[in-house]
PDB file of C-alpha atoms in Angstrom:
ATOM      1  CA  UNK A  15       0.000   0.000   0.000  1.00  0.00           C
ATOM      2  CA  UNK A  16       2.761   2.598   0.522  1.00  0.00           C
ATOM      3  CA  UNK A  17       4.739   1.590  -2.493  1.00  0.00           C
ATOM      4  CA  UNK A  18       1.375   2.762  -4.100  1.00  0.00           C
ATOM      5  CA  UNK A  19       0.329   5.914  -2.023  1.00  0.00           C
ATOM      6  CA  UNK A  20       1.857   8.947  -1.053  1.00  0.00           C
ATOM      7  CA  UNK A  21       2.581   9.439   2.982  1.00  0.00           C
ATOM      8  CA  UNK A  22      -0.123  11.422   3.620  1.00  0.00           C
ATOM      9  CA  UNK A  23      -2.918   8.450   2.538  1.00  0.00           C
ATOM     10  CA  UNK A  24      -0.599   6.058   4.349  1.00  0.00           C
ATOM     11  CA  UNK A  25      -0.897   8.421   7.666  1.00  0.00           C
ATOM     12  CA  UNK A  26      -4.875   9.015   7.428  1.00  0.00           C
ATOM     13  CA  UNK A  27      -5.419   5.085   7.016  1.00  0.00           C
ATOM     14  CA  UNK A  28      -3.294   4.595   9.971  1.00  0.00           C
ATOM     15  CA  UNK A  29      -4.714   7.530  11.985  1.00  0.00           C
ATOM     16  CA  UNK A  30      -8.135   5.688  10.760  1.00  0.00           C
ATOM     17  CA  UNK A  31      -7.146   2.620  12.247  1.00  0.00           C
ATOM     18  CA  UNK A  32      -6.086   4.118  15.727  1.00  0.00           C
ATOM     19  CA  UNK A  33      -9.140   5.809  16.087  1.00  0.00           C
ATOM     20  CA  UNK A  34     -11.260   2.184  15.600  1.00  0.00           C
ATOM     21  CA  UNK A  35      -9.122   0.170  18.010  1.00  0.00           C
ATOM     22  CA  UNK A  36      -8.798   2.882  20.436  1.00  0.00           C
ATOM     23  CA  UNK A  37     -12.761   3.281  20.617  1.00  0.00           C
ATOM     24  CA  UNK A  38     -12.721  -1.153  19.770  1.00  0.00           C
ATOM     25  CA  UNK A  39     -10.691  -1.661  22.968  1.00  0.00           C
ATOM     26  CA  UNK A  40     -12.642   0.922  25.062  1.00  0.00           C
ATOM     27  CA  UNK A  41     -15.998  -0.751  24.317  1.00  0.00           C
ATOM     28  CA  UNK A  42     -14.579  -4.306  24.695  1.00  0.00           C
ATOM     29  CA  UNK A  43     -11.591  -4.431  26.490  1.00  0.00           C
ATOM     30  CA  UNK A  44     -11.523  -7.931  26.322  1.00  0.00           C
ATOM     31  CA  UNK A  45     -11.677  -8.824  22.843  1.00  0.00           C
ATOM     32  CA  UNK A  46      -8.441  -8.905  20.915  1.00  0.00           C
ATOM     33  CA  UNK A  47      -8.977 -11.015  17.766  1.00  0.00           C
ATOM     34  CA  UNK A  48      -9.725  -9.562  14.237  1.00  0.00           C
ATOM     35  CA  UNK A  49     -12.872 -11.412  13.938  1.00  0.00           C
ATOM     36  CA  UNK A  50     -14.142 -10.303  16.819  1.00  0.00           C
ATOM     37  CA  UNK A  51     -15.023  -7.283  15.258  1.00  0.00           C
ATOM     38  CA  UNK A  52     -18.365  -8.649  13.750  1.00  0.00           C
ATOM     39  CA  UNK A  53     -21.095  -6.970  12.044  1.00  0.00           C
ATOM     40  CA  UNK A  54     -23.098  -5.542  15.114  1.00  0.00           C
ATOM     41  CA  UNK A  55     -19.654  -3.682  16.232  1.00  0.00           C
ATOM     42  CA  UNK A  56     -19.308  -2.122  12.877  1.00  0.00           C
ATOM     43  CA  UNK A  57     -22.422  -0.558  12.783  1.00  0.00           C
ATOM     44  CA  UNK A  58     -21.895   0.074  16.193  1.00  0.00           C
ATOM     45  CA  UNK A  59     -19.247   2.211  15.019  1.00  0.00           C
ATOM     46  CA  UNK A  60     -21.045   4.056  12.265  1.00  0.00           C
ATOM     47  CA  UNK A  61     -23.394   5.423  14.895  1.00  0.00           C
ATOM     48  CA  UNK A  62     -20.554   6.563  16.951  1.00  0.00           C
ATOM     49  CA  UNK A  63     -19.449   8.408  14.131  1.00  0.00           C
ATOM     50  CA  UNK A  64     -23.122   9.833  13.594  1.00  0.00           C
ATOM     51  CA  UNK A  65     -22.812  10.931  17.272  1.00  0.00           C
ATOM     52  CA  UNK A  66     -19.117  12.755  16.095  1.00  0.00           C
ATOM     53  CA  UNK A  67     -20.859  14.768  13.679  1.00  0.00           C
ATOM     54  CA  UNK A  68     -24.097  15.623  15.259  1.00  0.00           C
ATOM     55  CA  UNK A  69     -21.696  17.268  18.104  1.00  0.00           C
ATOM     56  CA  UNK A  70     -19.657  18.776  15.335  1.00  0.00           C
ATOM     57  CA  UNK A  71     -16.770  16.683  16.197  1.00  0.00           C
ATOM     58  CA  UNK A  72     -16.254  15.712  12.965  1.00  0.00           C
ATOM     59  CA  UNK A  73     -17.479  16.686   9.644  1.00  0.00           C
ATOM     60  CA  UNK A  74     -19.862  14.213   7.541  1.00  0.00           C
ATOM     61  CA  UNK A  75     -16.799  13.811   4.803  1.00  0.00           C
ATOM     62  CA  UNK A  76     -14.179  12.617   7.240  1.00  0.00           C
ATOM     63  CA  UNK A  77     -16.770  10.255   9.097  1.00  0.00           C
ATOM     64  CA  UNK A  78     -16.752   8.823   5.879  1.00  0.00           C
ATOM     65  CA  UNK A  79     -13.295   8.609   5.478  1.00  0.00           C
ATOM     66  CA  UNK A  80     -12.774   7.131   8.441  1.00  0.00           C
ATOM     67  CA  UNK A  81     -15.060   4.115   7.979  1.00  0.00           C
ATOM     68  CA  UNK A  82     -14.031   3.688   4.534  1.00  0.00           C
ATOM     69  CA  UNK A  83     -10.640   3.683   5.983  1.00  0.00           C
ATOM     70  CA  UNK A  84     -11.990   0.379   8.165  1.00  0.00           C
ATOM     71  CA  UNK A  85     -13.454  -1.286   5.169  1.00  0.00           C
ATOM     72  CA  UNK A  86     -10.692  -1.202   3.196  1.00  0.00           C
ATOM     73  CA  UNK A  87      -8.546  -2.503   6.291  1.00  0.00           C
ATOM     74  CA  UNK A  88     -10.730  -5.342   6.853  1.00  0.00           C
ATOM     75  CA  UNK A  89     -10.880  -5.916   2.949  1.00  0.00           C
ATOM     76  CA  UNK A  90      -7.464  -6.040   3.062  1.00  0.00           C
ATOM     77  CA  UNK A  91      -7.647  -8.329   6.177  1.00  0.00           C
ATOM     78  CA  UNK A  92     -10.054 -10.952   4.669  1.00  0.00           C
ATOM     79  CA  UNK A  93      -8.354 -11.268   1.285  1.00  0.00           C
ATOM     80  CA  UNK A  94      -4.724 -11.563   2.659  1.00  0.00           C
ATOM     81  CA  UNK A  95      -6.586 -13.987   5.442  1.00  0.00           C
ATOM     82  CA  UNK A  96      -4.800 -12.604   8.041  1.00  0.00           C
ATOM     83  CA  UNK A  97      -4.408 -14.797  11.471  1.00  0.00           C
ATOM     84  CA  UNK A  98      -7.548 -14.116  13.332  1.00  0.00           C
ATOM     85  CA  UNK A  99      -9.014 -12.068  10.810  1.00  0.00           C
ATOM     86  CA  UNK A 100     -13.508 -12.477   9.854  1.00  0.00           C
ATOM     87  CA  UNK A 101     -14.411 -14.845   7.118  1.00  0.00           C
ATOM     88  CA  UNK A 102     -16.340 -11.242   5.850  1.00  0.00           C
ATOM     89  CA  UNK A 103     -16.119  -7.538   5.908  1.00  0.00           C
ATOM     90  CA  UNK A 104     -18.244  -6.189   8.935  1.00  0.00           C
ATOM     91  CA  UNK A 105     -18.042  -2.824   7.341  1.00  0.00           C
ATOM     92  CA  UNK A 106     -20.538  -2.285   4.672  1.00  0.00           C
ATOM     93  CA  UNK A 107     -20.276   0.458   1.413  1.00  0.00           C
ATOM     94  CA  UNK A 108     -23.857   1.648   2.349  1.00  0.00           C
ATOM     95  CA  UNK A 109     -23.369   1.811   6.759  1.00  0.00           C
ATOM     96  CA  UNK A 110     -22.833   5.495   6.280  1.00  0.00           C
ATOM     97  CA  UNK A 111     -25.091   8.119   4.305  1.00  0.00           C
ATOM     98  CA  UNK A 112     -23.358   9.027   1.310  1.00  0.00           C
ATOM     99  CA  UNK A 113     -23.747  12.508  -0.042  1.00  0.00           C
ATOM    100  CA  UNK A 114     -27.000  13.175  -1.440  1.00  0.00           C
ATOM    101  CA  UNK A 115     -25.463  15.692  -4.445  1.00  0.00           C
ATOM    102  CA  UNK A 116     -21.597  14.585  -5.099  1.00  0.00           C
ATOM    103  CA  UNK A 117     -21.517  17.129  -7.422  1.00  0.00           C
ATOM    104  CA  UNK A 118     -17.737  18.936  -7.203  1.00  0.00           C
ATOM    105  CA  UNK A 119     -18.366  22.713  -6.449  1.00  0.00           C
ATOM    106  CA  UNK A 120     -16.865  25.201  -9.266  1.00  0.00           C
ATOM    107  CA  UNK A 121     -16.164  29.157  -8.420  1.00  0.00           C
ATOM    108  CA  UNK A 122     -19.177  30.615 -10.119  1.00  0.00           C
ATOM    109  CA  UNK A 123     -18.413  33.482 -12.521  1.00  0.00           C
ATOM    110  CA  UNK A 124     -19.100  36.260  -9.793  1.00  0.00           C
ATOM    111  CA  UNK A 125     -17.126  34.989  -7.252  1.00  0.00           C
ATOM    112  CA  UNK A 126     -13.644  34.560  -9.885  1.00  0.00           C
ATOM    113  CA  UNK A 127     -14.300  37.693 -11.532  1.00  0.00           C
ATOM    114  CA  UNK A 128     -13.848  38.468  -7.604  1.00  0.00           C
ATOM    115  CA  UNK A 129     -10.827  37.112  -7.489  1.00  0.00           C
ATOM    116  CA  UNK A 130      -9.468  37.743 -10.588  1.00  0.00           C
ATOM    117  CA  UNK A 131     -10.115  41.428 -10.012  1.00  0.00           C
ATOM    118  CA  UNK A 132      -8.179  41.210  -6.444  1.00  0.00           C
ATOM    119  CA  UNK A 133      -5.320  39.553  -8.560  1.00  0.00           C
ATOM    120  CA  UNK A 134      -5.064  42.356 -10.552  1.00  0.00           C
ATOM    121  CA  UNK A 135      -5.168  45.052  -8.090  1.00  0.00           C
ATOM    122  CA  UNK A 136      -4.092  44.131  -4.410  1.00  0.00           C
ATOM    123  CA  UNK A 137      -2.871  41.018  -4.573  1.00  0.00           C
ATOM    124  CA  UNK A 138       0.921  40.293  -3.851  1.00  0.00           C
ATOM    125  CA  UNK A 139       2.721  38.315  -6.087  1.00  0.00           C
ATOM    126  CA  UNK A 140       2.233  34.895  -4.579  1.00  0.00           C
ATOM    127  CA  UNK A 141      -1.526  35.353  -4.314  1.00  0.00           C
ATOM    128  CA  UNK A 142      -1.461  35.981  -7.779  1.00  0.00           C
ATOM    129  CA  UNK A 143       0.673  33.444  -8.638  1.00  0.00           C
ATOM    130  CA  UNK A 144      -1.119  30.198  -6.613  1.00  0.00           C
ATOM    131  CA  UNK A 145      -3.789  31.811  -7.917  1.00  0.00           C
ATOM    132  CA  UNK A 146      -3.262  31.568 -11.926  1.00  0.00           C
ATOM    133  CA  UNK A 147      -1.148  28.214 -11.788  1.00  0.00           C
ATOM    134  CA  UNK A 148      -4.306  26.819 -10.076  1.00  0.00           C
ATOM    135  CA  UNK A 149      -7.188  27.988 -12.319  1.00  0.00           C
ATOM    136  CA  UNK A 150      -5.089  27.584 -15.509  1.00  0.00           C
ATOM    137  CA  UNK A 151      -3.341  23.893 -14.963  1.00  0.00           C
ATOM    138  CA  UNK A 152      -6.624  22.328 -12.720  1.00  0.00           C
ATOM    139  CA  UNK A 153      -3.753  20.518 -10.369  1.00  0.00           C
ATOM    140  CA  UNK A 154      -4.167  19.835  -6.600  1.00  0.00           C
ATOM    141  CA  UNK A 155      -2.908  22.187  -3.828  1.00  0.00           C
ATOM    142  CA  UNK A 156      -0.162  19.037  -2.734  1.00  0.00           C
ATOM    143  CA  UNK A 157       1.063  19.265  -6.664  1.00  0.00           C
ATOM    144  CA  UNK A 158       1.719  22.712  -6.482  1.00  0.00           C
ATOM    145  CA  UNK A 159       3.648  22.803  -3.527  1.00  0.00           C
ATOM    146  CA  UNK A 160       5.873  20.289  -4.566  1.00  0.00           C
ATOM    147  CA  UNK A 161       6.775  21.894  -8.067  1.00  0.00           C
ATOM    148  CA  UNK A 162      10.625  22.519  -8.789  1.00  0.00           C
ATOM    149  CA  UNK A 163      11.777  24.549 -11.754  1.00  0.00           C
ATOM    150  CA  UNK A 164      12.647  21.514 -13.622  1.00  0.00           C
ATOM    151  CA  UNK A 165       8.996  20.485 -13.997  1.00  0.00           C
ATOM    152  CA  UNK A 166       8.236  23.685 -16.242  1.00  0.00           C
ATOM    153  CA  UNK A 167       9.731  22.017 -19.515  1.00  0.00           C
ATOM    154  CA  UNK A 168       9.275  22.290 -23.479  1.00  0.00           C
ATOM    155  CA  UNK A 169       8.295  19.668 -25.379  1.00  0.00           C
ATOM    156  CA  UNK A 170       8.076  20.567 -29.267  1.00  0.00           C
ATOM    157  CA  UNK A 171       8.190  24.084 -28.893  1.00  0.00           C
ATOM    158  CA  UNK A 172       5.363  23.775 -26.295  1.00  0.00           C
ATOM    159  CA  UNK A 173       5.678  24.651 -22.815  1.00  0.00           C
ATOM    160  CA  UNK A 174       3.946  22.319 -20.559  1.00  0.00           C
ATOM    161  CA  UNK A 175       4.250  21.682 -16.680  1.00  0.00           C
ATOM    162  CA  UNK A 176       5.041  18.028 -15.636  1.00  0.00           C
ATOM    163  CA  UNK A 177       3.112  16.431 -12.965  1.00  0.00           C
ATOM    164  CA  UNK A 178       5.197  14.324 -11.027  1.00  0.00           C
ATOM    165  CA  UNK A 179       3.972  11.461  -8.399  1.00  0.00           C
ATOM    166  CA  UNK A 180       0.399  12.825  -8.360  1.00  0.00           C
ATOM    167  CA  UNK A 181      -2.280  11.321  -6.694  1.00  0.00           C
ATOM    168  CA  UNK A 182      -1.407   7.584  -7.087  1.00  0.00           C
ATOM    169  CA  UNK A 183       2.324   8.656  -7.347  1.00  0.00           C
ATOM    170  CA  UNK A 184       0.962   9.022 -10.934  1.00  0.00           C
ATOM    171  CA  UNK A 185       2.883  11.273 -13.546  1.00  0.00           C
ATOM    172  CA  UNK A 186       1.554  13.545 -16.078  1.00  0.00           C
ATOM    173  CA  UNK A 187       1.886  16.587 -18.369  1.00  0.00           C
ATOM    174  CA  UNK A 188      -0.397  19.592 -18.880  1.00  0.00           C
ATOM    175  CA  UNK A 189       0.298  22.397 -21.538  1.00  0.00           C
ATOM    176  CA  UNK A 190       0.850  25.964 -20.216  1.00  0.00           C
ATOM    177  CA  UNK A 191      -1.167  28.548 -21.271  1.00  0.00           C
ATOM    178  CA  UNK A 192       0.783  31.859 -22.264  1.00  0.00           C
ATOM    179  CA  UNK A 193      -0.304  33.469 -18.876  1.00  0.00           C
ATOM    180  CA  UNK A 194       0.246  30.624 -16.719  1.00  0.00           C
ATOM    181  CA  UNK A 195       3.779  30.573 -18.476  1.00  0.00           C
ATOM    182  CA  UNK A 196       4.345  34.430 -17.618  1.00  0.00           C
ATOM    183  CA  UNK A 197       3.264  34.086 -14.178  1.00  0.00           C
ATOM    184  CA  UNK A 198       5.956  31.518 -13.423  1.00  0.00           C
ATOM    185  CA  UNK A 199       8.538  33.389 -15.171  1.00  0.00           C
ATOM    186  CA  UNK A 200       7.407  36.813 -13.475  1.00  0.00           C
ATOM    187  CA  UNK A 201       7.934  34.378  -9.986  1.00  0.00           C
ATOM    188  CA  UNK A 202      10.932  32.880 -10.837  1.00  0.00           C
ATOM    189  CA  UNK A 203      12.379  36.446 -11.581  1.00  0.00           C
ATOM    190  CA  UNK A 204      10.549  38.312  -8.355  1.00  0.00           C
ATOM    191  CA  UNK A 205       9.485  35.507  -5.871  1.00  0.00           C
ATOM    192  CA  UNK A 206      11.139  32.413  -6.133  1.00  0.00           C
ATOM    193  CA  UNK A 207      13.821  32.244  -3.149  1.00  0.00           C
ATOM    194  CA  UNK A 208      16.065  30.770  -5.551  1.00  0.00           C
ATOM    195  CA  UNK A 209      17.733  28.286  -2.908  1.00  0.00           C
ATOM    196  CA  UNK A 210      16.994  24.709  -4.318  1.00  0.00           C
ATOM    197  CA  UNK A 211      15.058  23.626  -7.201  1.00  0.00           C
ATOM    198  CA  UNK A 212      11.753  24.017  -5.550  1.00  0.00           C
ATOM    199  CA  UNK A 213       9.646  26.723  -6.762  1.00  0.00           C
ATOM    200  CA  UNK A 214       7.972  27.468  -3.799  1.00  0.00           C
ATOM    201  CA  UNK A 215       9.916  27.782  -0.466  1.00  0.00           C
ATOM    202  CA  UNK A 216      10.068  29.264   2.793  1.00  0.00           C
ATOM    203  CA  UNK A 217      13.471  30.330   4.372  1.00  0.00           C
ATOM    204  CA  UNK A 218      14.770  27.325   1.253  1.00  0.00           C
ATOM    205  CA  UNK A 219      12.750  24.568   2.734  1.00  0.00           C
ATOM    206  CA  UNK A 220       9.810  23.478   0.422  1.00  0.00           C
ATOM    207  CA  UNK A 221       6.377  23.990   1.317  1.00  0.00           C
ATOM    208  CA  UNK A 222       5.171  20.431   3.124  1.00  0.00           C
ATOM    209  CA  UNK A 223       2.037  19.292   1.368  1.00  0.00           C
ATOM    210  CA  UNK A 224      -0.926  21.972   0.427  1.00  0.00           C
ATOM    211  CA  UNK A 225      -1.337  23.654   3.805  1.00  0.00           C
ATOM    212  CA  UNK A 226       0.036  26.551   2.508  1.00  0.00           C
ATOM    213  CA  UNK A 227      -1.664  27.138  -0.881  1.00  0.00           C
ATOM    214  CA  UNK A 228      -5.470  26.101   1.100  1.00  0.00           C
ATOM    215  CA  UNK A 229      -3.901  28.529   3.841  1.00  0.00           C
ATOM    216  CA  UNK A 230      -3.015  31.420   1.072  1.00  0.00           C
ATOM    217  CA  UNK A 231      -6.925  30.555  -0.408  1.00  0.00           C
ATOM    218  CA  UNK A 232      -8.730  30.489   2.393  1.00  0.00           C
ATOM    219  CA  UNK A 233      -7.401  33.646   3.848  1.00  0.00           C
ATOM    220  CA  UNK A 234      -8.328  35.478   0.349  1.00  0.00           C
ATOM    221  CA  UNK A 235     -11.733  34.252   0.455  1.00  0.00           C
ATOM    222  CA  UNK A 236     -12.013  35.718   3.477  1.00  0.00           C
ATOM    223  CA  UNK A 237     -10.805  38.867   2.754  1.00  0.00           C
ATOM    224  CA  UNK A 238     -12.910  39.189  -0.156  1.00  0.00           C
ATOM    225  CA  UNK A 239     -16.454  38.021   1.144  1.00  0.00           C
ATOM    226  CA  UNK A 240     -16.277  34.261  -0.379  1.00  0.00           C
ATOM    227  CA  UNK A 241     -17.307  31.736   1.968  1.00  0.00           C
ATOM    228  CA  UNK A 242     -15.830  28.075   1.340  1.00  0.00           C
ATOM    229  CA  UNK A 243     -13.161  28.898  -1.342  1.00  0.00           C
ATOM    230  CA  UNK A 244     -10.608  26.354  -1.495  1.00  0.00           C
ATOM    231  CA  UNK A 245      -7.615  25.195  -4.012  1.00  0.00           C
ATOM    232  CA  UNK A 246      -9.974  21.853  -5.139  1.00  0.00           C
ATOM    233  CA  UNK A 247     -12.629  24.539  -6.545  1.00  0.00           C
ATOM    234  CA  UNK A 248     -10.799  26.218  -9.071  1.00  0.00           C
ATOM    235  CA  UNK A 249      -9.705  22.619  -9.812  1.00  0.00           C
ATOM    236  CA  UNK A 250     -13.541  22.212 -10.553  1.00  0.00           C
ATOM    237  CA  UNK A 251     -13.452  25.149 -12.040  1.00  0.00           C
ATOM    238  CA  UNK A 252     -10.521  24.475 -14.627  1.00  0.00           C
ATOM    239  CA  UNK A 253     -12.513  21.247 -15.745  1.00  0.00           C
ATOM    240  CA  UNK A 254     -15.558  22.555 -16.232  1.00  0.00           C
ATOM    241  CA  UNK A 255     -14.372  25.626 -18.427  1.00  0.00           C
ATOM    242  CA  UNK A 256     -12.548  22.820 -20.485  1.00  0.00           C
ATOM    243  CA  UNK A 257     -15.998  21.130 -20.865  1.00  0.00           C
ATOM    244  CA  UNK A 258     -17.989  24.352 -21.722  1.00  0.00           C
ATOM    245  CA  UNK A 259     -15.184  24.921 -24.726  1.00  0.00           C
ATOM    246  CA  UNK A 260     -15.784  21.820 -26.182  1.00  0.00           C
ATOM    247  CA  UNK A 261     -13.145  19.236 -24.628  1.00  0.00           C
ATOM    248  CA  UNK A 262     -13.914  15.229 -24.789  1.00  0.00           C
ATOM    249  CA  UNK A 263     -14.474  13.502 -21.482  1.00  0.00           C
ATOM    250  CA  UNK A 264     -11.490  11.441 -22.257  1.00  0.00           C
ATOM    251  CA  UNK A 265      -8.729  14.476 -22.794  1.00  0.00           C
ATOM    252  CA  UNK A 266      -9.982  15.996 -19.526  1.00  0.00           C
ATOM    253  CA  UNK A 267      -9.943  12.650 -17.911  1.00  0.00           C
ATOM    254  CA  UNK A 268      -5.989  12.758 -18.485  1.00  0.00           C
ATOM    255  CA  UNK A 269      -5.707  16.099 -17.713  1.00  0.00           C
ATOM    256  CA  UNK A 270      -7.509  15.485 -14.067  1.00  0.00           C
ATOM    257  CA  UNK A 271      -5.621  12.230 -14.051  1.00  0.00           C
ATOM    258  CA  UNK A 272      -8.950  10.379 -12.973  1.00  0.00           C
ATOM    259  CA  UNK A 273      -8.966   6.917 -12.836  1.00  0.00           C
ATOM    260  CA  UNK A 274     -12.127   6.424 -14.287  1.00  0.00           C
ATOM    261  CA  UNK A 275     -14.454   8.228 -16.906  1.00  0.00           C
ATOM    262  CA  UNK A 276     -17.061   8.135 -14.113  1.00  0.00           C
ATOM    263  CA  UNK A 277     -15.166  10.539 -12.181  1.00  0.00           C
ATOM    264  CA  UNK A 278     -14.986  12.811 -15.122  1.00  0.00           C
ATOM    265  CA  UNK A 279     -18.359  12.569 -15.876  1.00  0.00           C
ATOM    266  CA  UNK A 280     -19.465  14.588 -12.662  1.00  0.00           C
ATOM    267  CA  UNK A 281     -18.267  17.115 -14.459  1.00  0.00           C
ATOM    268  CA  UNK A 282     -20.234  16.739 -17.256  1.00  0.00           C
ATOM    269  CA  UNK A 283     -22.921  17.136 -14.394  1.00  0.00           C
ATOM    270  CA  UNK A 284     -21.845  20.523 -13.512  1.00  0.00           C
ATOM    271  CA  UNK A 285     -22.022  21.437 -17.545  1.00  0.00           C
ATOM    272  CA  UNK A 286     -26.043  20.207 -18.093  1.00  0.00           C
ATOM    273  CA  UNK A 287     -26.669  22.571 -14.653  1.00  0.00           C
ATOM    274  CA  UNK A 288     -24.401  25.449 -16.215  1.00  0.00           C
ATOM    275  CA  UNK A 289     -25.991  25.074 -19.766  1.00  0.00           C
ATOM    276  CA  UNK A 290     -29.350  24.776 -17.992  1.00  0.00           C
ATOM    277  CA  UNK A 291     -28.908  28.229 -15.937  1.00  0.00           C
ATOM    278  CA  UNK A 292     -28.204  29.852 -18.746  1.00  0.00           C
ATOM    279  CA  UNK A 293     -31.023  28.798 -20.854  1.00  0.00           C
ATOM    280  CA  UNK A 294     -33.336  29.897 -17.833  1.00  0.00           C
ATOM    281  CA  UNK A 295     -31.622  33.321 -17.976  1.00  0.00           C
ATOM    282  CA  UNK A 296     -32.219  33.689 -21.387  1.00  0.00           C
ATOM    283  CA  UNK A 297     -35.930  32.641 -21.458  1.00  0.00           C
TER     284      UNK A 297
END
């Protein structure tokens, strides 16, 4: 599983994990054994979890995580047939509610002209930067704090930024636009600390994951009035501007590096409600 996932999926399975057999062992101290966790202690455990969130404890997307992280434990468990472990998984797809309306959330066209505008007048050069690389490459906040200067490269007289150990530890490449292109050459030449290859640094050490770039978003929504903006919605955003100008499912499926057209097609989602909107506004 690590050979296949970066350290920060490896940490939230194990921190998943802790939490169960912390709360396992306080419930039934004596028990010990894998399948001793049966079926009634699983969904014993989902309503613990409901309890978590009612108290705003936790929020209804990391319950989830956290009992998916159990599942796939005890899927692991049962197929490796682990010493002690159930003949079954106790933990069911369908023991938590699900979200009634997975739809991602995009930045609608009020709220980026928002932005935009603050990145033309106010905002300081990094702003601006996380800013454009984000809406005009659709990568994640972890991707873009791990970019060194060597991952801006031309291929056939196109500039493109590569992608390296994504999600999955996956690579992949994604054309520059001409303004994404000048933004990273006005930071290289004005922002970039210039002490290792990284792009993005503090005091030469390299930002660790994407707290910073959801830290540098959040605190701009904030400043300008825009509740909930993160660095995954102008992700959303990127893909479904790509959809509205006419690319296939299968080009932005590359681009998003999802695993499966499914998870593409959400998007397509977002497009019928954005095509829909505006044929209400016109009527």
């Amino acid at each position: 599983y690590e050979i296949r996932s970066r350290p920060s999926s490896v940490n939230s399975r194990r921190a998943a994990l802790i939490a169960f057999f912390l709360w396992f062992q306080k419930k039934h101290p004596s028990c010990s054994r894998l399948n001793e966790v049966n079926r009634k202690v699983a969904l014993a455990y989902a309503r613990h979890l409901k309890q978590l969130v009612e108290t705003n404890q936790y929020s209804g997307t990391y319950r989830n995580d956290q009992y998916r992280g159990m599942r796939l434990f005890f899927d692991f468990a049962v197929d490796e047939r682990l010493e002690t472990s159930p003949n079954r998984n106790p933990f069911g797809k369908h023991d938590v509610p699900q979200d009634p309306n997975p739809v991602p959330r995009y930045i609608p066209d009020h709220e980026l002209r928002k932005v935009l505008d603050y990145c033309q007048n106010g905002a300081s050069l990094k702003e601006k930067t996380v800013v454009t690389v984000l809406l005009h490459t659709g990568i994640r906040a972890f991707e873009l704090a791990g970019l060194c200067t060597t991952d801006i490269v031309q291929i056939q007289g196109t500039w493109k930024l590569h992608i390296r150990e994504g999600k999955g530890l996956k690579d992949r490449v994604i054309p520059l636009t001409p303004a994404c292109l000048t933004t990273f050459q006005k930071w290289q030449e004005a922002g970039w600390e210039g002490r290792n290859e990284y792009l993005f640094t503090r005091f030469g050490r390299p930002w660790q994951g994407g707290a910073n770039v959801c830290s540098i978003i959040r605190e701009m929504g904030i400043h300008l009035g825009l509740e909930g903006l993160t660095p995954h919605r102008f992700r959303h955003t990127f893909a479904v501007a790509l959809l509205n100008y006419g690319l296939r499912e299968s080009a932005l499926q590359k681009l998003m590096e999802h695993t499966t057209l499914n998870m593409t097609l959400e998007y397509a989602r977002i497009l019928d409600r954005t095509v829909e909107q505006a044929f209400n506004q016109a009527v």
